[in-house]
Coordinates of C-alpha atoms in Angstrom, one line a residue:
M1 CA 37.1 40.7 -67.1
H2 CA 40.0 39.1 -65.3
A3 CA 38.2 39.6 -62.0
L4 CA 35.1 37.9 -63.3
D5 CA 37.1 34.9 -64.5
W6 CA 38.8 34.6 -61.1
V7 CA 35.4 34.6 -59.3
S8 CA 34.1 31.9 -61.6
G9 CA 37.2 29.8 -61.0
V10 CA 36.8 30.0 -57.3
A11 CA 33.2 29.1 -57.5
S12 CA 34.0 26.0 -59.6
Q13 CA 36.6 24.8 -57.1
L14 CA 34.1 25.2 -54.2
A15 CA 31.5 23.3 -56.1
E16 CA 33.9 20.5 -56.7
Q17 CA 34.9 20.3 -53.0
F18 CA 31.4 20.7 -51.3
T19 CA 29.7 17.5 -52.5
L20 CA 26.4 16.4 -51.0
A21 CA 28.2 13.7 -48.9
R22 CA 30.5 16.3 -47.4
L23 CA 27.6 18.6 -46.5
A24 CA 25.9 15.7 -44.8
Y25 CA 29.0 14.9 -42.9
S26 CA 29.4 18.5 -41.8
A27 CA 25.8 18.6 -40.6
L28 CA 26.3 15.4 -38.6
A29 CA 29.5 16.8 -37.1
C30 CA 27.7 19.9 -36.0
I31 CA 24.9 17.8 -34.4
V32 CA 27.5 15.7 -32.5
I33 CA 29.2 18.8 -31.3
A34 CA 25.9 20.3 -30.1
I35 CA 25.0 17.1 -28.3
L36 CA 28.4 16.9 -26.7
A37 CA 28.2 20.5 -25.6
K38 CA 24.8 20.0 -24.1
S39 CA 25.9 16.9 -22.3
V40 CA 29.0 18.6 -20.9
M41 CA 26.8 21.4 -19.6
A42 CA 24.4 18.9 -18.0
T43 CA 27.2 17.3 -16.1
W44 CA 27.8 20.6 -14.3
Q45 CA 24.1 21.0 -13.5
T46 CA 23.4 19.3 -10.2
G47 CA 19.6 19.8 -10.5
S48 CA 18.9 16.8 -12.7
I49 CA 19.1 13.0 -12.7
T50 CA 19.4 10.9 -15.8
L51 CA 17.7 7.6 -16.2
G52 CA 20.3 5.2 -17.5
D53 CA 20.1 1.6 -18.5
F54 CA 17.4 -0.6 -17.0
E55 CA 18.5 -4.2 -17.2
Y56 CA 15.6 -6.7 -17.2
Y57 CA 16.1 -10.5 -16.8
A58 CA 13.2 -13.0 -17.0
D59 CA 14.0 -16.4 -15.7
G60 CA 17.7 -15.7 -16.5
A61 CA 17.1 -14.4 -20.1
R62 CA 17.9 -10.7 -20.8
K63 CA 14.9 -8.8 -22.1
P64 CA 16.1 -5.3 -23.1
E65 CA 12.7 -4.2 -24.5
F66 CA 11.1 -4.9 -21.0
G67 CA 13.8 -2.8 -19.4
Q68 CA 13.2 0.1 -21.7
Q69 CA 9.4 -0.1 -21.0
I70 CA 9.9 0.1 -17.2
R71 CA 12.4 2.9 -17.6
G72 CA 9.8 4.9 -19.6
E73 CA 7.1 4.2 -17.0
T74 CA 9.5 5.2 -14.2
F75 CA 10.0 8.5 -15.8
E76 CA 6.3 9.2 -16.1
F77 CA 5.5 8.0 -12.5
Y78 CA 8.3 10.1 -11.0
N79 CA 6.7 13.3 -12.5
L80 CA 3.2 12.1 -11.7
I81 CA 3.9 11.5 -8.1
V82 CA 5.5 14.9 -7.7
R83 CA 2.5 16.6 -9.4
L84 CA 0.0 14.7 -7.2
I85 CA 1.9 15.8 -4.0
Q86 CA 1.9 19.4 -5.1
Q87 CA -1.7 19.3 -6.1
E88 CA -2.9 17.8 -2.8
A89 CA -0.7 20.3 -0.9
E90 CA -2.3 23.2 -2.8
R91 CA -5.8 21.8 -2.2
F92 CA -5.0 21.6 1.5
K93 CA -3.9 25.2 1.6
M94 CA -6.9 26.4 -0.5
E95 CA -9.2 24.5 1.9
G96 CA -7.7 26.3 4.8
E97 CA -8.1 29.7 3.0
R98 CA -11.7 28.8 2.2
R99 CA -12.4 28.1 5.9
D100 CA -10.7 31.3 6.9
Q101 CA -13.0 33.2 4.6
K102 CA -16.0 31.5 6.3
D103 CA -17.3 29.9 3.1
E104 CA -20.6 28.4 4.1
S105 CA -21.5 26.8 0.8
D106 CA -22.3 23.1 0.6
T107 CA -19.2 20.9 0.5
A108 CA -20.8 17.5 0.1
G109 CA -19.8 17.3 -3.6
R110 CA -16.2 18.3 -3.1
L111 CA -13.4 15.8 -3.1
P112 CA -12.1 15.2 0.4
V113 CA -8.9 17.0 1.2
I114 CA -6.1 15.3 3.1
Q115 CA -6.4 17.1 6.4
N116 CA -2.8 16.9 7.5
E117 CA -0.1 19.6 7.4
Q118 CA 2.4 16.9 6.4
V119 CA 1.1 16.9 2.9
V120 CA 2.0 20.6 2.7
E121 CA 5.5 19.6 4.0
L122 CA 5.8 17.2 1.2
G123 CA 4.6 19.8 -1.3
S124 CA 7.4 22.1 -0.1
K125 CA 9.9 19.4 -0.3
S126 CA 8.9 18.6 -3.9
N127 CA 10.5 21.9 -4.9
E128 CA 13.8 20.5 -3.8
L129 CA 13.6 17.4 -6.0
Q130 CA 15.9 17.1 -9.0
Q131 CA 14.6 17.2 -12.5
L132 CA 14.5 13.9 -14.3
E133 CA 15.9 13.4 -17.8
I134 CA 15.9 10.3 -19.9
T135 CA 18.7 9.3 -22.2
V136 CA 18.1 9.2 -26.0
E137 CA 18.8 5.9 -27.6
G138 CA 20.6 5.5 -30.9
V139 CA 23.2 8.3 -30.3
N140 CA 26.6 6.7 -30.9
V141 CA 28.4 9.4 -28.9
K142 CA 26.6 8.3 -25.7
N143 CA 29.5 6.4 -24.3
L144 CA 31.9 9.2 -25.1
V145 CA 29.7 11.8 -23.3
T146 CA 29.2 9.5 -20.3
A147 CA 32.9 8.9 -20.0
L148 CA 33.7 12.6 -20.3
G149 CA 31.0 13.4 -17.8
R150 CA 32.5 11.0 -15.3
V151 CA 35.8 12.8 -15.6
I152 CA 34.5 16.3 -14.9
T153 CA 31.5 15.8 -12.6
P154 CA 32.2 15.3 -8.9
S155 CA 29.5 12.6 -8.4
P156 CA 27.4 10.3 -10.6
R157 CA 24.0 11.7 -11.7
E158 CA 22.7 8.6 -13.5
L159 CA 20.2 6.1 -12.1
T160 CA 20.3 2.6 -13.3
A161 CA 18.3 -0.5 -12.3
S162 CA 18.4 -4.2 -12.6
I163 CA 15.1 -6.1 -12.5
F164 CA 15.0 -9.9 -12.0
S165 CA 11.6 -11.5 -12.9
S166 CA 10.7 -15.1 -12.0
N167 CA 7.6 -16.9 -10.8
N168 CA 5.4 -13.8 -11.2
S169 CA 7.5 -11.7 -8.8
R170 CA 10.2 -9.0 -9.3
R171 CA 13.4 -8.2 -7.4
V172 CA 14.7 -4.7 -8.1
F173 CA 18.1 -3.3 -7.5
V174 CA 18.7 0.4 -8.1
T175 CA 22.0 2.2 -8.4
A176 CA 20.9 5.7 -7.3
P177 CA 22.9 8.9 -7.7
T178 CA 23.9 11.0 -4.7
S179 CA 22.0 14.2 -4.1
A180 CA 23.6 17.6 -5.0
G181 CA 26.6 18.5 -2.9
K182 CA 27.1 15.0 -1.5
E183 CA 30.5 13.4 -1.9
Q184 CA 30.4 9.7 -2.6
A185 CA 33.0 7.6 -4.4
R186 CA 30.4 5.4 -6.1
P187 CA 26.7 4.8 -6.0
V188 CA 25.5 1.9 -3.8
P189 CA 23.0 -0.6 -5.3
A190 CA 19.8 -0.8 -3.1
L191 CA 17.1 -3.5 -3.1
V192 CA 14.0 -1.3 -3.3
A193 CA 11.4 -4.1 -3.7
G194 CA 11.0 -7.8 -3.6
G195 CA 8.0 -9.8 -4.6
I196 CA 6.4 -7.2 -6.8
E197 CA 3.8 -8.8 -9.0
N198 CA 4.0 -6.8 -12.2
D199 CA 6.2 -4.4 -14.2
T200 CA 4.0 -1.3 -13.7
N201 CA 4.2 -1.6 -9.9
T202 CA 8.0 -2.1 -10.3
A203 CA 8.2 1.2 -12.2
F204 CA 6.1 2.9 -9.5
R205 CA 8.3 1.6 -6.8
I206 CA 11.5 2.8 -8.4
A207 CA 9.9 6.3 -8.9
C208 CA 9.0 6.4 -5.2
Y209 CA 12.5 5.4 -4.3
M210 CA 14.0 8.2 -6.5
I211 CA 12.0 10.8 -4.6
W212 CA 12.4 9.3 -1.1
S213 CA 16.1 8.8 -1.5
Q214 CA 16.7 12.5 -2.3
W215 CA 14.7 13.6 0.8
K216 CA 16.3 11.0 3.0
E217 CA 19.8 12.0 1.9
G218 CA 19.2 15.7 1.7
T219 CA 17.0 16.3 4.9
S220 CA 18.3 14.9 8.1
D221 CA 14.9 15.2 9.8
F222 CA 12.7 13.6 7.1
G223 CA 12.6 10.4 9.0
V224 CA 10.0 8.6 6.9
K225 CA 10.5 4.9 6.0
F226 CA 10.7 4.2 2.3
G227 CA 7.8 1.7 2.4
E228 CA 5.5 4.2 4.2
F229 CA 6.3 7.1 1.9
C230 CA 5.6 4.8 -1.2
R231 CA 2.3 3.8 0.4
V232 CA 1.3 7.4 0.6
A233 CA 2.3 8.0 -3.0
R234 CA 0.2 5.0 -4.1
L235 CA -2.8 6.3 -2.1
L236 CA -2.5 9.6 -3.9
Y237 CA -2.3 7.8 -7.3
I238 CA -5.3 5.6 -6.5
R239 CA -7.3 8.6 -5.3
S240 CA -6.5 10.5 -8.5
T241 CA -7.4 7.6 -10.7
L242 CA -10.7 6.6 -9.1
D243 CA -11.9 10.2 -8.5
S244 CA -11.5 10.9 -12.2
L245 CA -13.9 8.1 -13.1
P246 CA -17.6 8.5 -13.6
P247 CA -19.3 6.4 -10.9
Y248 CA -20.7 3.9 -13.4
E249 CA -17.2 3.1 -14.7
F250 CA -15.8 1.9 -11.3
D251 CA -15.7 -1.8 -11.1
K252 CA -13.9 -3.6 -8.2
Q253 CA -12.8 -6.5 -10.4
K254 CA -11.3 -4.1 -13.0
Y255 CA -9.4 -2.3 -10.3
K256 CA -8.7 -5.4 -8.1
D257 CA -5.1 -4.5 -7.4
D258 CA -6.1 -1.1 -6.1
V259 CA -9.0 -2.5 -4.1
D260 CA -6.7 -5.1 -2.5
F261 CA -4.1 -2.4 -1.7
L262 CA -6.7 -0.2 -0.1
K263 CA -8.0 -3.1 2.0
D264 CA -4.5 -3.9 3.2
T265 CA -3.8 -0.2 4.0
Y266 CA -7.1 0.2 5.9
K267 CA -6.4 -2.9 7.9
A268 CA -2.9 -1.6 8.8
A269 CA -4.3 1.8 9.8
A270 CA -7.0 0.2 11.9
L271 CA -4.3 -1.8 13.7
A272 CA -2.3 1.4 14.2
S273 CA 0.6 -0.2 12.4
P274 CA 1.9 2.6 10.2
E275 CA 4.2 5.1 12.0
Y276 CA 3.8 7.9 9.4
R277 CA 0.6 9.8 10.2
L278 CA 0.1 11.0 6.6
I279 CA -0.9 7.4 5.7
Y280 CA -4.0 7.7 8.0
S281 CA -5.1 11.0 6.6
S282 CA -4.4 9.9 3.0
L283 CA -7.2 7.3 3.3
S284 CA -9.8 10.0 3.8
G285 CA -12.7 9.7 1.4
L286 CA -11.5 6.4 -0.2
Q287 CA -14.0 4.4 1.8
R288 CA -16.6 5.3 -0.8
Y289 CA -15.0 2.8 -3.1
V290 CA -14.3 0.0 -0.6
G291 CA -16.5 0.8 2.4
D292 CA -18.4 -2.4 2.3
E293 CA -15.3 -4.6 2.1
K294 CA -14.6 -6.6 5.3
I295 CA -11.2 -6.9 6.9
N296 CA -10.0 -9.3 9.6
L297 CA -8.7 -7.4 12.6
T298 CA -8.3 -10.2 15.1
P299 CA -8.6 -14.0 14.9
A300 CA -12.2 -13.6 16.3
S301 CA -13.4 -10.4 14.7
S302 CA -13.8 -8.5 11.5
A303 CA -15.2 -5.2 10.4
T304 CA -16.3 -3.3 7.3
I305 CA -14.0 -0.5 6.2
D306 CA -16.7 2.0 6.6
S307 CA -17.2 1.2 10.2
L308 CA -13.6 2.0 10.9
V309 CA -13.4 5.3 9.2
D310 CA -14.0 7.5 12.2
I311 CA -11.3 5.8 14.3
I312 CA -8.8 6.0 11.4
G313 CA -9.7 9.7 11.0
L314 CA -8.9 10.2 14.7
Y315 CA -5.6 8.5 14.3
A316 CA -4.8 11.0 11.5
L317 CA -5.3 13.8 14.0
E318 CA -3.1 12.4 16.8
A319 CA -0.6 15.0 18.1
R320 CA 2.4 12.7 17.6
R321 CA 3.9 13.0 14.1
F322 CA 4.8 9.4 14.2
R323 CA 2.8 6.7 15.9
S324 CA 4.3 3.7 17.7
P325 CA 3.3 0.5 15.8
G326 CA 0.3 -1.1 17.4
D327 CA -0.2 1.9 19.7
G328 CA -3.5 1.7 21.5
I329 CA -5.2 -1.4 19.9
D330 CA -6.4 -3.1 23.1
W331 CA -9.9 -1.9 22.2
L332 CA -10.0 -4.5 19.4
K333 CA -10.3 -7.3 22.0
G334 CA -13.9 -6.5 22.7
L335 CA -15.0 -5.9 19.1
P336 CA -18.0 -8.0 17.9
P337 CA -17.2 -10.8 15.5
D338 CA -18.7 -9.0 12.5
A339 CA -18.9 -5.2 13.1
S340 CA -20.5 -3.1 10.4
D341 CA -21.8 -0.1 12.4
R342 CA -19.6 3.0 13.2
K343 CA -21.5 3.5 16.4
I344 CA -20.6 0.1 17.7
V345 CA -16.9 0.5 16.7
N346 CA -16.7 4.0 18.1
A347 CA -18.3 3.0 21.4
Q348 CA -15.8 0.1 21.7
Y349 CA -12.8 2.3 21.0
F350 CA -13.7 5.0 23.5
Q351 CA -14.9 2.6 26.2
H352 CA -11.7 2.7 28.1
R353 CA -11.6 6.5 28.1
L354 CA -15.1 7.2 29.3
M355 CA -16.3 6.5 32.9
D356 CA -18.6 7.7 35.6
D357 CA -17.4 8.9 39.0
C358 CA -19.0 6.3 41.3
P359 CA -18.6 4.6 43.6
P360 CA -16.2 7.0 45.4
P361 CA -12.8 5.4 45.9
P362 CA -11.3 4.9 49.4
S363 CA -9.6 7.9 50.9
G364 CA -6.2 8.7 49.3
A365 CA -6.9 6.3 46.3
S366 CA -7.6 7.1 42.7
K367 CA -10.2 5.3 40.6
R368 CA -9.0 4.1 37.2
G369 CA -6.1 6.5 37.3
I370 CA -8.0 9.7 38.0
P371 CA -5.8 12.0 40.0
D372 CA -7.1 13.0 43.4
A373 CA -6.6 16.7 42.5
V374 CA -9.1 16.2 39.7
R375 CA -11.6 14.2 41.8
S376 CA -11.6 17.0 44.4
Q377 CA -13.3 19.2 41.8
F378 CA -16.1 16.8 41.0
Q379 CA -18.6 18.3 43.4
N380 CA -18.2 21.7 41.8
V381 CA -19.3 20.3 38.4
V382 CA -23.0 21.0 37.9
R383 CA -25.8 20.1 35.6
I384 CA -27.9 23.0 34.2
I385 CA -31.4 22.4 32.9
Y386 CA -33.8 24.6 30.9
E387 CA -36.4 24.3 28.2
R388 CA -36.3 25.2 24.5
K389 CA -39.5 24.7 22.5
G390 CA -41.0 22.6 25.2
A391 CA -38.1 20.1 25.2
P392 CA -35.5 19.8 28.1
V393 CA -32.0 21.0 27.3
V394 CA -28.9 20.0 29.4
T395 CA -25.6 21.8 29.7
S396 CA -22.8 21.4 32.1
G397 CA -20.9 24.0 34.2
I398 CA -18.7 24.6 37.1
I399 CA -19.0 26.5 40.4
L400 CA -16.3 29.1 40.8
S401 CA -17.4 30.5 44.1
D402 CA -20.4 30.6 46.4
E403 CA -23.5 31.5 44.4
T404 CA -21.5 31.8 41.2
A405 CA -21.2 29.3 38.4
V406 CA -20.1 29.6 34.8
T407 CA -21.1 27.7 31.6
V408 CA -20.9 28.2 27.8
F409 CA -23.6 29.5 25.3
P410 CA -22.6 29.8 21.7
R411 CA -22.6 33.4 20.5
R412 CA -24.5 32.6 17.3
G413 CA -27.2 30.3 16.1
P414 CA -30.3 28.9 17.8
A415 CA -28.4 27.8 20.9
A416 CA -27.1 31.3 21.5
E417 CA -30.4 32.5 23.0
I418 CA -30.1 32.5 26.8
P419 CA -33.3 31.3 28.5
A420 CA -34.9 33.3 31.3
E421 CA -35.5 30.4 33.6
M422 CA -32.8 27.8 34.5
E423 CA -32.0 25.5 37.3
I424 CA -28.7 24.0 38.6
Q425 CA -28.6 20.4 39.9
L426 CA -25.9 18.9 42.1
I427 CA -25.7 15.1 41.4
S428 CA -23.6 12.4 42.9
C429 CA -23.6 8.7 41.9
G430 CA -26.7 9.1 39.8
K431 CA -28.8 10.9 42.5
I432 CA -29.9 14.5 42.5
F433 CA -29.3 15.8 46.0
E434 CA -29.6 19.6 45.4
T435 CA -31.5 21.8 43.0
H436 CA -31.2 25.6 42.8
R437 CA -33.0 28.2 40.7
V438 CA -30.8 30.6 38.7
E439 CA -31.6 34.1 39.6
K440 CA -29.5 36.0 37.0
V441 CA -27.8 35.0 33.8
S442 CA -25.4 37.3 31.9
R443 CA -22.5 37.0 29.5
I444 CA -19.1 37.7 30.9
A445 CA -18.6 40.1 28.0
E446 CA -20.7 41.1 25.0
D447 CA -18.9 38.8 22.6
S448 CA -17.9 36.1 25.1
P449 CA -19.3 32.5 25.0
F450 CA -18.9 32.3 28.8
V451 CA -22.0 32.9 30.8
R452 CA -22.1 33.7 34.5
L453 CA -24.9 32.2 36.6
T454 CA -25.9 33.9 39.9
V455 CA -27.5 31.2 42.1
P456 CA -28.6 32.0 45.6
G457 CA -27.9 29.3 48.1
L458 CA -25.3 27.5 45.9
K459 CA -22.2 26.5 47.8
A460 CA -18.8 25.8 46.4
T461 CA -16.8 22.8 47.5
L462 CA -13.2 23.4 48.6
P463 CA -10.7 23.7 47.2
L464 CA -12.1 26.3 44.8
P465 CA -11.2 25.8 41.1
S466 CA -8.0 27.5 40.0
I467 CA -7.7 28.8 36.5
T468 CA -4.5 27.7 34.8
D469 CA -2.7 29.7 32.1
A470 CA -0.9 26.6 30.8
S471 CA 0.2 26.8 27.2
L472 CA -2.0 25.3 24.5
D473 CA 0.4 25.9 21.7
D474 CA 2.0 22.5 21.9
P475 CA -0.4 19.6 22.0
D476 CA 2.3 17.2 23.2
R477 CA 2.3 19.1 26.5
N478 CA -1.3 18.2 27.2
R479 CA -1.4 14.4 26.9
E480 CA -3.4 13.9 30.1
L481 CA -6.5 16.0 30.5
Y482 CA -9.9 15.2 32.2
V483 CA -13.3 16.4 30.9
V484 CA -16.1 16.2 33.5
G485 CA -19.7 16.8 32.6
Y486 CA -23.1 15.4 31.8
L487 CA -24.9 13.7 28.9
R488 CA -28.6 14.4 28.3
R489 CA -29.0 10.8 27.2
T490 CA -26.9 7.7 27.7
S491 CA -27.0 7.0 23.9
G492 CA -26.2 10.6 23.1
L493 CA -22.8 9.9 21.6
Y494 CA -21.9 8.8 18.0
F495 CA -24.9 10.3 16.1
G496 CA -24.4 11.3 12.5
P497 CA -25.0 14.8 11.2
R498 CA -28.4 13.9 9.9
E499 CA -29.5 11.9 12.9
R500 CA -31.5 13.3 15.8
V501 CA -30.8 12.4 19.4
P502 CA -34.1 11.5 21.1
D503 CA -35.7 14.0 23.4
G504 CA -35.8 13.7 27.2
I505 CA -33.2 13.0 29.9
D506 CA -32.3 9.5 31.0
N507 CA -28.8 10.0 32.4
N508 CA -27.8 11.2 35.9
D509 CA -24.2 10.1 35.8
R510 CA -21.4 12.5 36.0
R511 CA -19.1 11.4 33.1
V512 CA -15.3 11.6 33.2
S513 CA -13.4 11.5 29.9
R514 CA -9.6 11.0 29.8
A515 CA -8.4 13.2 27.0
E516 CA -5.4 14.4 25.0
Q517 CA -5.1 17.7 23.1
L518 CA -5.0 17.3 19.3
P519 CA -3.3 19.6 16.8
S520 CA -5.8 22.3 15.9
W521 CA -8.2 21.1 13.2
S522 CA -11.8 22.2 13.9
S523 CA -13.5 25.3 12.6
V524 CA -15.5 26.0 15.8
G525 CA -15.0 29.6 16.8
D526 CA -12.9 30.5 13.7
D527 CA -14.6 34.0 13.9
D528 CA -13.0 34.9 17.2
D529 CA -9.6 34.9 18.8
L530 CA -10.2 32.8 21.9
G531 CA -7.7 30.2 20.9
R532 CA -9.9 27.1 21.2
F533 CA -8.2 23.7 21.6
D534 CA -9.3 20.3 20.2
L535 CA -9.6 17.1 22.1
N536 CA -9.6 13.4 21.2
V537 CA -12.8 12.5 23.1
P538 CA -16.4 12.3 21.8
Y539 CA -18.9 15.0 22.4
G540 CA -22.7 14.7 22.9
P541 CA -25.7 16.8 23.9
G542 CA -25.3 18.0 27.5
M543 CA -21.5 18.3 27.4
I544 CA -21.2 22.0 26.4
G545 CA -19.8 23.8 29.4
S546 CA -18.1 20.8 30.8
P547 CA -14.8 21.8 32.6
V548 CA -11.5 20.5 31.3
F549 CA -8.9 19.8 34.1
A550 CA -5.2 19.4 34.1
P551 CA -3.8 16.5 36.2
D552 CA -3.1 18.9 39.0
G553 CA -6.8 19.9 39.2
R554 CA -6.5 23.3 37.7
L555 CA -9.2 24.5 35.3
L556 CA -7.8 24.5 31.7
G557 CA -11.1 25.4 29.9
L558 CA -14.7 24.6 29.3
L559 CA -16.2 22.7 26.3
D560 CA -17.8 24.6 23.4
I561 CA -20.0 22.8 20.9
G562 CA -18.1 19.9 19.2
E563 CA -17.4 19.3 15.5
F564 CA -18.1 16.3 13.3
L565 CA -15.0 14.5 12.1
N566 CA -15.1 14.1 8.3
R567 CA -18.9 14.3 8.3
G568 CA -19.0 10.9 9.9
Q569 CA -20.6 9.7 13.1
L570 CA -18.1 11.0 15.6
V571 CA -18.2 14.5 17.1
L572 CA -15.0 15.5 18.8
A573 CA -14.9 17.9 21.8
V574 CA -13.6 21.5 21.4
G575 CA -12.5 23.5 24.4
I576 CA -12.3 27.3 25.2
P577 CA -9.3 28.3 27.3
A578 CA -10.4 29.3 30.8
K579 CA -7.7 32.0 30.9
T580 CA -9.8 34.0 28.5
L581 CA -12.4 34.5 31.2
A582 CA -12.8 38.2 32.0
P583 CA -10.7 39.5 35.0
D584 CA -13.8 40.3 37.0
L585 CA -14.9 36.7 36.9
K586 CA -11.4 35.5 38.0
A587 CA -11.7 37.9 40.9
T588 CA -14.8 36.2 42.2
H589 CA -12.7 33.5 43.9

């Protein structure tokens, strides 16, 4: 009985002490302790950045609600940009795998993939980015936690911003945290934008800066300017936004800011202004929204965006990772006042790279920079003519020794069938001065695209061609190459995939193209291991089999069929290395 009385007494005392207020206070204390513990742990984690205060001033007056809005948008844009980069990198890799698997299904309805390995590089770098956290307002212990964090953490992990708005423009100063493992006494404010026209673009710009600054600080070889990286991010964002719309919902006035940005970027790309090559490839496919828009390229000429797409696509393939601003824009000087046709623009761009070989230069001189060692092989370059379905077909080839020439026939498709009757023509300055019948035609090997022609009476011109084993692994090594061959028709270049080149032969000129090797991009010959190489010169009917010479006159390869660039009106040349010729053919000379 005494025990029961004791228990009842203790219970009464506890009931008197644990009032509702005390319970509430204890719960709050537990919450504070939990928040404090979590914050202390976060200060030791170098894999996150906290968005702190965003101060906003409009015409001198502080607007805290505007600052909080931009801070929230910055948080969302940061994560969105990272996701867009990762998605595009994954699409690029999947497209490569699809091509490796020889998927022949129609791709017309697919969204265009950025054909540039640099987007994969950004995708890999995105895994290095720090996670973003946003502070929770209304917690009174924030200042305590922040102060404690500054005591125990080696470097600041909080990003703050000051935005000054006046006259419909924004100036933005960001105090950015240092990246993990970097020692710095205090963050340095950086002006990341001036003259931004609205708050949403301000938030986007800050998010770009947060990503770029981590790569710039953490990777010594990133080497991309902030403005150019942010331009790529904006292109990805616009692509994602517009591609998600049903066609009937796209309205240029509704998306005027995006349209103006695209026009500005297309103009910069056409003028070869950006150094970062990923800008050029990121424009791929966006012309379907603004293709009919005109941009001024020179004081005397303008062009529609659609007419410039092939040239910008070529810039995206250039071997150099970074272009020199304004590199190679002399071709614009001859552009018509109002260009709207890709054929006209393409012909103007390549005009300085394509030439014929006549009249012959004086002894010891070079015409338009063609080395004498290359010119010495011109007489060994031949035109080959045969018929298919009653229409004349032209290919090019090269004499390797007396009575022996070589050309290229694809191993598959309608063009793979080797005709029984062929003739070889030797042409100089537009005149045919020798014609020989081909006695025997055979492939060098069963699976080889190279075809040997036995031609009685055919004589080689000394010096005989020498096959080079120069490396094709590094395109930067092959910045000066020469393609020599024949076109079936003068107008045979710059035809679209659904256009037909007229029948007949109207061209007797031996054409010389000054070329550079591109990074590998085409799918020609993906089903063999011949190691084809891509060139930055146009291809047309008659050019298959054209020899490709190094500056010292050695034979680097022969042209295969070309490939359309982005399903446009430009077919680029693809070469087959001559070193893959069978040893018995090499022995013929």
